[in-house]
Coordinates of C-alpha atoms and ligand atoms in Angstrom, one line a residue:
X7 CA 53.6 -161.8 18.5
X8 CA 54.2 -157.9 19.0
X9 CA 52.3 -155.7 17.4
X10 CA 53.8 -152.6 16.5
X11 CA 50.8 -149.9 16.9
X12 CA 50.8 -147.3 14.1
X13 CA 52.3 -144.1 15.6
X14 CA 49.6 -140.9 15.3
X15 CA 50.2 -137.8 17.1
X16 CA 48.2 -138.3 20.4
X17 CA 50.8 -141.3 21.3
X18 CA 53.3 -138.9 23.6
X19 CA 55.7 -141.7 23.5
X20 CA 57.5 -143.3 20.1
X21 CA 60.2 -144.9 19.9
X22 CA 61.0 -144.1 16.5
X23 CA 61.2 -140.3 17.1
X24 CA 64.2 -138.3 17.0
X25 CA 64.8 -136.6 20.2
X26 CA 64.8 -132.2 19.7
X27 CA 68.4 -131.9 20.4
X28 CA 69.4 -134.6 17.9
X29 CA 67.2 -133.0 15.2
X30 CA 69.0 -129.7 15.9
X31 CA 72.0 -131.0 15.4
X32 CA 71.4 -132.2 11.9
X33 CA 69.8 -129.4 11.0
X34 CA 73.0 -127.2 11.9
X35 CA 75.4 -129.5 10.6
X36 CA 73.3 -129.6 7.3
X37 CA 73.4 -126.1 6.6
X38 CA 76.5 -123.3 5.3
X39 CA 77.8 -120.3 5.9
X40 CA 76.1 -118.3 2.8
X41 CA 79.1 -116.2 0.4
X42 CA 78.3 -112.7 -0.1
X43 CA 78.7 -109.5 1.7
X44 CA 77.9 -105.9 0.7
X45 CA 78.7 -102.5 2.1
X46 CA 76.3 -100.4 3.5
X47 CA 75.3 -97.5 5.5
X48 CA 75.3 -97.9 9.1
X49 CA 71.1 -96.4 9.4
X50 CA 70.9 -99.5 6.9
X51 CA 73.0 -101.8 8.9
X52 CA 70.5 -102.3 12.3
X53 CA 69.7 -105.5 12.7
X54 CA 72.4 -107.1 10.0
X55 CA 75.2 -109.7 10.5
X56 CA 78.5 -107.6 10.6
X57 CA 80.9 -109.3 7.9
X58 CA 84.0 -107.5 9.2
X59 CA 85.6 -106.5 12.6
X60 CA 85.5 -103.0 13.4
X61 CA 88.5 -101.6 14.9
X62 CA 88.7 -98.0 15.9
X63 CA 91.0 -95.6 14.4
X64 CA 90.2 -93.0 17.0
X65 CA 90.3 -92.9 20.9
X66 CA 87.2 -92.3 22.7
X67 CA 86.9 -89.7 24.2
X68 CA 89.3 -88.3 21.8
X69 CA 91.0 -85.7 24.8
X70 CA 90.9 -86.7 28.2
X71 CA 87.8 -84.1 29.7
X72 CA 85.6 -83.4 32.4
X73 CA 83.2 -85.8 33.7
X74 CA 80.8 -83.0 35.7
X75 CA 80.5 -79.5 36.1
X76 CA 83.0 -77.7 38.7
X77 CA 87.1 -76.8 38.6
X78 CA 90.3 -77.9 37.0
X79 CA 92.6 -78.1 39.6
X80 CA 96.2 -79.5 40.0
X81 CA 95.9 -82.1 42.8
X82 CA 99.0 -80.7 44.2
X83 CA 97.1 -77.3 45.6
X84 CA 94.1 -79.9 47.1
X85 CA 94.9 -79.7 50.9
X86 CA 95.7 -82.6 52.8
X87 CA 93.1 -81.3 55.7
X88 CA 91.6 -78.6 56.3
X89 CA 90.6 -75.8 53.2
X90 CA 92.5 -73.8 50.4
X91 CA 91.9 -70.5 48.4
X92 CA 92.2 -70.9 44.8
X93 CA 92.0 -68.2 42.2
X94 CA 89.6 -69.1 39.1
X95 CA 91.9 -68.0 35.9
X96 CA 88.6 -68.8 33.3
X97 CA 86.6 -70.8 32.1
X98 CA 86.8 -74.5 29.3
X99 CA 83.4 -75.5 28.1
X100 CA 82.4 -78.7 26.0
X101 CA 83.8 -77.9 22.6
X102 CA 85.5 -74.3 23.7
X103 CA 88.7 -75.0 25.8
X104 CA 90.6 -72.5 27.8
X105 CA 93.3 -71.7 26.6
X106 CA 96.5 -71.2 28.5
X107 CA 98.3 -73.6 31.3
X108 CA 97.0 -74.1 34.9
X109 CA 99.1 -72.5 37.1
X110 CA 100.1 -73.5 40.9
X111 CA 97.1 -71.7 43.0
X112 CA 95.0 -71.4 40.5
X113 CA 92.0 -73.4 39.0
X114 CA 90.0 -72.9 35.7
X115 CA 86.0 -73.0 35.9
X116 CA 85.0 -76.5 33.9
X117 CA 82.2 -77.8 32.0
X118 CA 80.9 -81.8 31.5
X119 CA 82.6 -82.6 28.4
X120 CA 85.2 -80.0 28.2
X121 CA 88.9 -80.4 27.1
X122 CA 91.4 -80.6 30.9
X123 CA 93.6 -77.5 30.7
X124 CA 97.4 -79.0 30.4
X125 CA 98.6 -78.9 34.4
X126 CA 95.1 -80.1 35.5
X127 CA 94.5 -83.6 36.6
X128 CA 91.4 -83.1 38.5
X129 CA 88.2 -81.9 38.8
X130 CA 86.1 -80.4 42.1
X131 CA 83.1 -81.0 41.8
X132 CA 80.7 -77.3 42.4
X133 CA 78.7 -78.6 45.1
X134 CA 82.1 -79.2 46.9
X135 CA 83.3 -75.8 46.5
X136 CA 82.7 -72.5 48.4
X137 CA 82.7 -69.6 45.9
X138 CA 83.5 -66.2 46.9
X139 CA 84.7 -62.8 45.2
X140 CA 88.5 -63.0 44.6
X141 CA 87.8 -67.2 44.1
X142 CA 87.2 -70.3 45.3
X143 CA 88.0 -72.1 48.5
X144 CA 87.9 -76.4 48.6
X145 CA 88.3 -78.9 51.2
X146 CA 90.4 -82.0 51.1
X147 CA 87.4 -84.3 50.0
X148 CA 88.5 -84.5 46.4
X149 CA 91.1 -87.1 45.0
X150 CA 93.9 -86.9 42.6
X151 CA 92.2 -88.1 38.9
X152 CA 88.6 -87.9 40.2
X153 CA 85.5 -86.9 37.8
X154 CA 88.2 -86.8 34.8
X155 CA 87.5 -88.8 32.0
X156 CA 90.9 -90.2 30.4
X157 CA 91.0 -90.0 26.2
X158 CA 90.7 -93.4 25.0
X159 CA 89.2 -94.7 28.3
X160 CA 86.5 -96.2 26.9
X161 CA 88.2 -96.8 23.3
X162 CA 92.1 -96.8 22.3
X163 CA 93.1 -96.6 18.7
X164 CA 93.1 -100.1 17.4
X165 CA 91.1 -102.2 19.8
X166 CA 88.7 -104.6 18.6
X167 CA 85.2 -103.2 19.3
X168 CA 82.6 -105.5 17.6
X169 CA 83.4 -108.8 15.9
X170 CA 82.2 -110.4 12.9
X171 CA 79.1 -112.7 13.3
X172 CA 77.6 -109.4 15.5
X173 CA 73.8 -108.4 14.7
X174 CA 74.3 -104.8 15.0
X175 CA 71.8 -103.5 17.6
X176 CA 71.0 -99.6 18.4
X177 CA 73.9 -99.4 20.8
X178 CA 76.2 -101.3 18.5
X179 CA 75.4 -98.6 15.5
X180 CA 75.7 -95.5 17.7
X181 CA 79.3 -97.1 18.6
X182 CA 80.6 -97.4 15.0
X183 CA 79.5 -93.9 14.5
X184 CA 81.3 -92.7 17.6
X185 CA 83.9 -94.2 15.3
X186 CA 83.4 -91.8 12.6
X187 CA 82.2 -95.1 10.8
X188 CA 80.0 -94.3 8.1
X189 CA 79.8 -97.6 6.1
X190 CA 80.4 -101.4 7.4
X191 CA 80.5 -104.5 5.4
X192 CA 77.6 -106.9 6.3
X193 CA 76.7 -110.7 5.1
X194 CA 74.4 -110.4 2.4
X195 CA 70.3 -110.9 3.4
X196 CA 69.3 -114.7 3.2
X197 CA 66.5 -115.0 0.8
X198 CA 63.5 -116.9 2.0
X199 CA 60.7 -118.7 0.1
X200 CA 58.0 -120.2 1.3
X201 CA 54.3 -121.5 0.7
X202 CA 51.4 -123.2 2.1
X203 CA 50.0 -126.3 1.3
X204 CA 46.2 -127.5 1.6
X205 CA 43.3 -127.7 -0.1
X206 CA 41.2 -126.3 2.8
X207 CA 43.7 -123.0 2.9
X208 CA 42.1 -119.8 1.3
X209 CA 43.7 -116.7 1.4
X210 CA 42.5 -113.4 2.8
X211 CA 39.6 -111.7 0.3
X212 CA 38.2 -115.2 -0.6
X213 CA 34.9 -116.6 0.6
X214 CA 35.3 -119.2 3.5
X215 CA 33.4 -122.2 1.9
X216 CA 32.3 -125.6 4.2
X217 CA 35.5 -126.7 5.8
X218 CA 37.6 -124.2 4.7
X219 CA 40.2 -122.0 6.8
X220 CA 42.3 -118.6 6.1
X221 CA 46.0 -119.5 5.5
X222 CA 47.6 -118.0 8.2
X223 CA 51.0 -119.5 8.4
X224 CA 52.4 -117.8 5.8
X225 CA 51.9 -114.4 8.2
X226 CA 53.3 -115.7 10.8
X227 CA 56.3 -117.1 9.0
X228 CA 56.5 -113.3 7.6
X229 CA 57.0 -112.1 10.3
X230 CA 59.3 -114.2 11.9
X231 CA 61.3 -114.0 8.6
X232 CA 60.9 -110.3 8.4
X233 CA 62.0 -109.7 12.3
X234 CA 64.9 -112.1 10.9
X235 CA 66.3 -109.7 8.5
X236 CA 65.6 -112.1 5.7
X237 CA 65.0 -111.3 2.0
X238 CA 61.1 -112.9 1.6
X239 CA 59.1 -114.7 -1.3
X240 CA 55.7 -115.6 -0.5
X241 CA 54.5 -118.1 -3.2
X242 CA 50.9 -118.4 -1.7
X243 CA 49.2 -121.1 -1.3
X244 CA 49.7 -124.2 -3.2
X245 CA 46.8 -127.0 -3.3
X246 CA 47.6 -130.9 -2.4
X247 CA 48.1 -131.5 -6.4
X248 CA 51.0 -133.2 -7.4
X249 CA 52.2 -130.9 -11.0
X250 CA 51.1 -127.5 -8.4
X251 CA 53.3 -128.7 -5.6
X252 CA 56.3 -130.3 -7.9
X253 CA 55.9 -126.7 -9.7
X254 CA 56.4 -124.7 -6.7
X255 CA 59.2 -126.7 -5.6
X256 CA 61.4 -126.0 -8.5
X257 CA 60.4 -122.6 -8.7
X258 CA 61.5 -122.0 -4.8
X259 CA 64.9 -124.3 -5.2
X260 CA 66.3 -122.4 -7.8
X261 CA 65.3 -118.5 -6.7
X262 CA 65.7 -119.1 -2.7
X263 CA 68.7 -120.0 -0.5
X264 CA 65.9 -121.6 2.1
X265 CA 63.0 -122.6 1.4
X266 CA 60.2 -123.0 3.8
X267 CA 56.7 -124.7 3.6
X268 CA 53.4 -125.6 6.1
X269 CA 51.4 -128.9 6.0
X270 CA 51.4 -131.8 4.1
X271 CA 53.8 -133.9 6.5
X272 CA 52.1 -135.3 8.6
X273 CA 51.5 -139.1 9.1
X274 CA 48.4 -139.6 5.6
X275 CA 49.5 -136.8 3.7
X276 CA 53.7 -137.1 3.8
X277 CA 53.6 -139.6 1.3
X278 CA 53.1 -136.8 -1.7
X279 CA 55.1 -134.5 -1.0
X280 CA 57.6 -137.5 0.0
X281 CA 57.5 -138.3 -3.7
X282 CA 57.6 -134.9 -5.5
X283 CA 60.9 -134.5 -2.9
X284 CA 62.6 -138.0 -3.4
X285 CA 63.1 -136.6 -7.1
X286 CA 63.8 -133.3 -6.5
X287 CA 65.9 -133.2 -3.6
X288 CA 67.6 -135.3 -0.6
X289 CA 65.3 -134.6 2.3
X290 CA 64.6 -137.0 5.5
X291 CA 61.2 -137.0 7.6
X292 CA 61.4 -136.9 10.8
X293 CA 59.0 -137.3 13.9
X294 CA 60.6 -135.4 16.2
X295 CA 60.0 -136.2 20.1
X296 CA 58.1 -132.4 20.6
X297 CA 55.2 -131.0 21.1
X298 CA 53.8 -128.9 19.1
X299 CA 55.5 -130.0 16.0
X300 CA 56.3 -133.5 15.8
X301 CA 56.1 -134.2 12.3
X302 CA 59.3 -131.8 10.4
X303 CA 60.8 -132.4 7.2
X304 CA 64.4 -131.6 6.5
X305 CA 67.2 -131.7 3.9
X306 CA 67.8 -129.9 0.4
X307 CA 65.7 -129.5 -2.9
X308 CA 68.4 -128.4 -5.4
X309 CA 70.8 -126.5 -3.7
X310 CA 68.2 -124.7 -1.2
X311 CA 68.1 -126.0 2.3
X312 CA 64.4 -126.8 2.9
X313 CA 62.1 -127.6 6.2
X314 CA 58.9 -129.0 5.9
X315 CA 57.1 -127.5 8.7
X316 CA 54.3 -129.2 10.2
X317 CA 50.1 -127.4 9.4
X318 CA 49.2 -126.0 12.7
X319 CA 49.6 -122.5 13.6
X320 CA 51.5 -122.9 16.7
X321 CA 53.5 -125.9 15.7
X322 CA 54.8 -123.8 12.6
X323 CA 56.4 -121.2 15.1
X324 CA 57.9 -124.0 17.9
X325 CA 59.6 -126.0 14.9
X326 CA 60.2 -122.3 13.2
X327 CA 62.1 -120.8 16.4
X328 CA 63.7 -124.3 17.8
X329 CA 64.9 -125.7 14.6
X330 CA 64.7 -122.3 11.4
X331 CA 65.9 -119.8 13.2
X332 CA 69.3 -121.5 14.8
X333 CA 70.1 -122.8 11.2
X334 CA 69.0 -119.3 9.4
X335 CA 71.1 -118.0 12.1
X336 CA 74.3 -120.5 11.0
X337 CA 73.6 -119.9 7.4
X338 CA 74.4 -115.8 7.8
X339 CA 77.2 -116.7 10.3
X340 CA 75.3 -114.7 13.0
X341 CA 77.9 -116.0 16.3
X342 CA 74.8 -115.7 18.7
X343 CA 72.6 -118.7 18.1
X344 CA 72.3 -119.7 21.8
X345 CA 68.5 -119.5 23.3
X346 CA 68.2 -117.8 26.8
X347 CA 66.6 -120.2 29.5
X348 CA 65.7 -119.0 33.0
X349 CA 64.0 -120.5 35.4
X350 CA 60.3 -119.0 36.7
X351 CA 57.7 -120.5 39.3
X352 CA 54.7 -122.0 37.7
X353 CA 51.9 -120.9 38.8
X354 CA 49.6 -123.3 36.9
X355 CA 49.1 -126.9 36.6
X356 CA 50.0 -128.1 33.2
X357 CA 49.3 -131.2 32.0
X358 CA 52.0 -133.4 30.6
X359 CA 52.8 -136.9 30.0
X360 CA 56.3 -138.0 29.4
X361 CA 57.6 -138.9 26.5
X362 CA 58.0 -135.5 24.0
X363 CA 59.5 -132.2 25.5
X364 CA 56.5 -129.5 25.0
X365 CA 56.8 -125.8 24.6
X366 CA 53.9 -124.9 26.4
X367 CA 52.9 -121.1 26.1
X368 CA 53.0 -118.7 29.0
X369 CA 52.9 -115.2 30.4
X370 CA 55.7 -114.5 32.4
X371 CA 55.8 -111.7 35.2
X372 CA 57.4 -111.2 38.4
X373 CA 55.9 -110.9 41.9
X374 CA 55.7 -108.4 44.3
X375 CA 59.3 -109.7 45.9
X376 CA 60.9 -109.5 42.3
X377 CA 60.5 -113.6 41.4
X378 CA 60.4 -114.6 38.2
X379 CA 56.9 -116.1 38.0
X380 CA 54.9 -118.4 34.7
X381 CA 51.5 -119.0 34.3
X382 CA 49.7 -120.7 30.9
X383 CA 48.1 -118.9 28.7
X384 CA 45.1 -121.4 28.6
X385 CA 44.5 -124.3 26.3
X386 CA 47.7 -125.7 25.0
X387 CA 46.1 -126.9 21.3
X388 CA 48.7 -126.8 18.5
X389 CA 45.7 -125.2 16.9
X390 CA 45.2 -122.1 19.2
X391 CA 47.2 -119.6 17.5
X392 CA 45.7 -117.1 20.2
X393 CA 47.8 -119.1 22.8
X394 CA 51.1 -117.6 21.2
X395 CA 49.7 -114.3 20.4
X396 CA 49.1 -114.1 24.4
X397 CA 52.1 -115.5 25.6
X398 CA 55.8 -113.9 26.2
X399 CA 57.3 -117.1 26.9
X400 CA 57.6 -120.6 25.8
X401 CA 57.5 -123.0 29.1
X402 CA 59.7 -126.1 28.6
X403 CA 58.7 -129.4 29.8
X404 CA 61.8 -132.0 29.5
X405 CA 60.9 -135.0 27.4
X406 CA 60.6 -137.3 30.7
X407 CA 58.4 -135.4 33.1
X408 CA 54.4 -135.5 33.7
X409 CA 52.4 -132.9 34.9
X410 CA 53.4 -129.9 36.6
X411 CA 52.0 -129.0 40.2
X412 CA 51.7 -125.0 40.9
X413 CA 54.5 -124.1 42.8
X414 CA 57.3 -126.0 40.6
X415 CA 60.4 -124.1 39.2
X416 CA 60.3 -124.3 35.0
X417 CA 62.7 -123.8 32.6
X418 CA 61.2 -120.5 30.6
X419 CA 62.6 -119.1 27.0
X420 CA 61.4 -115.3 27.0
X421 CA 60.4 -114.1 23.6
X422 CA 62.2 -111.3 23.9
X423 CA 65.0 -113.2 23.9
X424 CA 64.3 -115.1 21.1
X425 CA 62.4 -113.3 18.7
Ligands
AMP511 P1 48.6 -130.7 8.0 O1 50.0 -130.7 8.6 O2 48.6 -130.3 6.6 O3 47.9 -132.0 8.2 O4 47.8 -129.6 8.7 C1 47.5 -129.7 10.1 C2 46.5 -128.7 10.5 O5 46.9 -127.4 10.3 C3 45.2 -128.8 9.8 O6 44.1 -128.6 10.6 C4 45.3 -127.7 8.8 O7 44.0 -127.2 8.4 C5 46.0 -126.6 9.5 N1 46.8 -125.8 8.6 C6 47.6 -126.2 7.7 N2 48.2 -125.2 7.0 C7 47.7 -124.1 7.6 C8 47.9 -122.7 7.3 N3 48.7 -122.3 6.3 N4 47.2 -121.8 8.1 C9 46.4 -122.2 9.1 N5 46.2 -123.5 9.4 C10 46.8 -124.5 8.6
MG512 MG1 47.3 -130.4 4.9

């Protein structure tokens, strides 16, 4: 007869578990687009999900102009070999042109930035010119158009410079206000509940008692949520009581578009919350064939989307960044959701065996010759919070291989890239 052994979280291989990139699928395909958009300042606008497409109503640079110090000349008097007197007629500095044409023989003295007298199409650089009392004298080194800057070379009225879905960076916010853009239309913030659950949870100001532990999930998530851009309610921590937890439920479902909670679903302690949700909500519990962060709960309480994150510190931010984020993400209609991977040399050994894919935390660096290289940030627990304070990178171990030898290539996701 086969005995079926009870899965617990030191077995690396179940059957029954969901593999990561299945559960990312149904979490993507179980969450909308959120309605709502409101029109704000562009300060106000960093980091937001642009709701409409900006086009530009201007080119940039408005009038074609000088790329460097020197002289507007007609490329016509530039000699085809050997040198040629010019005669400087005045000057056109950035935001004061000259005024008057450019004449055959002649060139005007020209600032970075300033407006091309009409009959100029090029500009000598100053190191390549020879000045002397009645003028100037050039060689044939300079070409027809160079160190001019064309208007609307790097914008033409009506193109297309940022598309909807865009989280407006630095760069992207200087750009619409080299629009003249004062205002843009962006989705509306998500707002985000969440809580902890567990008796042994206190939060910071109370006494530590036998057994118990600060609640520090719901910093963590915080932050994540606040780097996010999302609109935050902390509901504190919530004991393992059945009317406290079926409370907070209802509470978050109907004030949250998300809501998000730590603990209580693993394998012993599912079963409670499993019942306060089979009446409130459709949600399904998954193991999920990871490590950290196997246990994850995920469907809807009213019309919220929820996840059921597992307790430990560092298992809360690998199912909050491989399974939240890409959904929060989809849910603001943010058209970047992808995750960078590169590939870095391990330097440690990390042990693995097969059966999960593990995000294993590491500092990544390069060497003297410029390699990307990864080295662990010491012991792996889903416990050691310290592990992800240290580390700037998640390394990914595929669900199939063992231990990793120093030396081997790694797939890496840098936080900067995913944070
Ligand atoms: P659980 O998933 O509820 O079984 O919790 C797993 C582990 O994570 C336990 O050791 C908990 O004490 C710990 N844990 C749960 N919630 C938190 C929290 N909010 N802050 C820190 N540790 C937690
Ligand atoms: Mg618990």
């Amino acid at each position: 007869m086969k005995v079926e052994k009870d899965p617990s979280c030191r077995d690396d291989f179940d059957p029954k578990s969901l593999s990561a990139d299945a559960a990312l699928e149904q979490v993507i395909s179980g969450v909308d687009r959120v309605k709502g958009i409101e029109k704000i300042a562009i300060r106000d606008a960093l980091n937001r999900i642009l709701a409409e497409e900006i086009q530009s109503g201007i080119n940039v640079p408005s009038g074609t102009n000088s790329a460097m110090d020197g002289y507007a000349v007609n490329s016509a008097d530039i000699p085809s070999g050997g040198t040629a007197a010019l005669d400087v007629l005045g000057t056109a500095w950035a935001g004061k042109p000259f005024n008057g044409n450019l004449t055959p023989g002649n060139c005007v003295r020209i600032m970075t930035g300033a407006i091309m007298p009409d009959g100029a199409d090029t500009v000598i650089i100053q190191e390549d010119v020879q000045v002397n009392d009645s003028g100037i004298t050039i060689d044939a080194s300079t070409r027809k158009g160079d160190n001019v800057r064309q208007a609307g070379e790097d914008i033409a009225v009506g193109d297309l410079v940022l598309s909807r879905g865009r989280r407006l960076n630095p760069a992207d916010i200087g750009l619409i206000a080299s629009l003249g853009i004062a205002e843009v239309c962006v989705v509306r913030r998500l707002r985000v509940a969440f809580f902890s659950t567990g008796d042994e949870l206190r939060s910071i100001g109370e006494p530590l008692g036998n057994g118990a532990i600060y609640d520090s999930n719901r910093y963590t998530l915080y932050g994540m949520l606040e780097k996010m851009g999302a609109d935050i309610i902390d509901m504190g921590v919530i004991k393992d009581d059945l009317d406290a937890l079926e409370e907070a439920f209802s509470i978050a479902a109907a004030n949250a578009d998300v809501l998000i909670t730590s603990g209580g679903v693993s394998v012993g302690e599912a079963d409670y919350i499993k019942e306060i949700l089979a009446k409130l909500g459709k949600v399904d519990f998954w193991k999920v064939a990871i490590k950290p962060g196997r246990p994850l709960a995920f469907g809807h309480v009213g019309d919220a989307v929820f996840f059921g994150l597992p307790g430990n510190p560092v298992s809360v931010m690998v199912t909050f960044y491989e399974f939240v984020q890409p959904a929060l993400r989809k849910m603001t209609g943010e058209d970047d959701t992808g995750i960078l991977t590169l590939k870095a040399r391990c330097d440690s050994r990390l042990k693995k065996r097969p059966g999960r894919v593990e995000y294993q935390r590491g500092i990544l660096q390069s060497d003297e010759d410029g390699n990307l290289v990864v080295a662990k940030t010491g012991a792996q627990g889903s416990g050691i919070l310290r592990s992800m304070s240290q580390a700037n990178c998640f390394i990914i171990l595929p669900i199939e291989s063992g231990g990793v030898e120093p030396g081997t290539v790694v797939d890496i996701q840098p936080f900067s890239g995913l944070v």
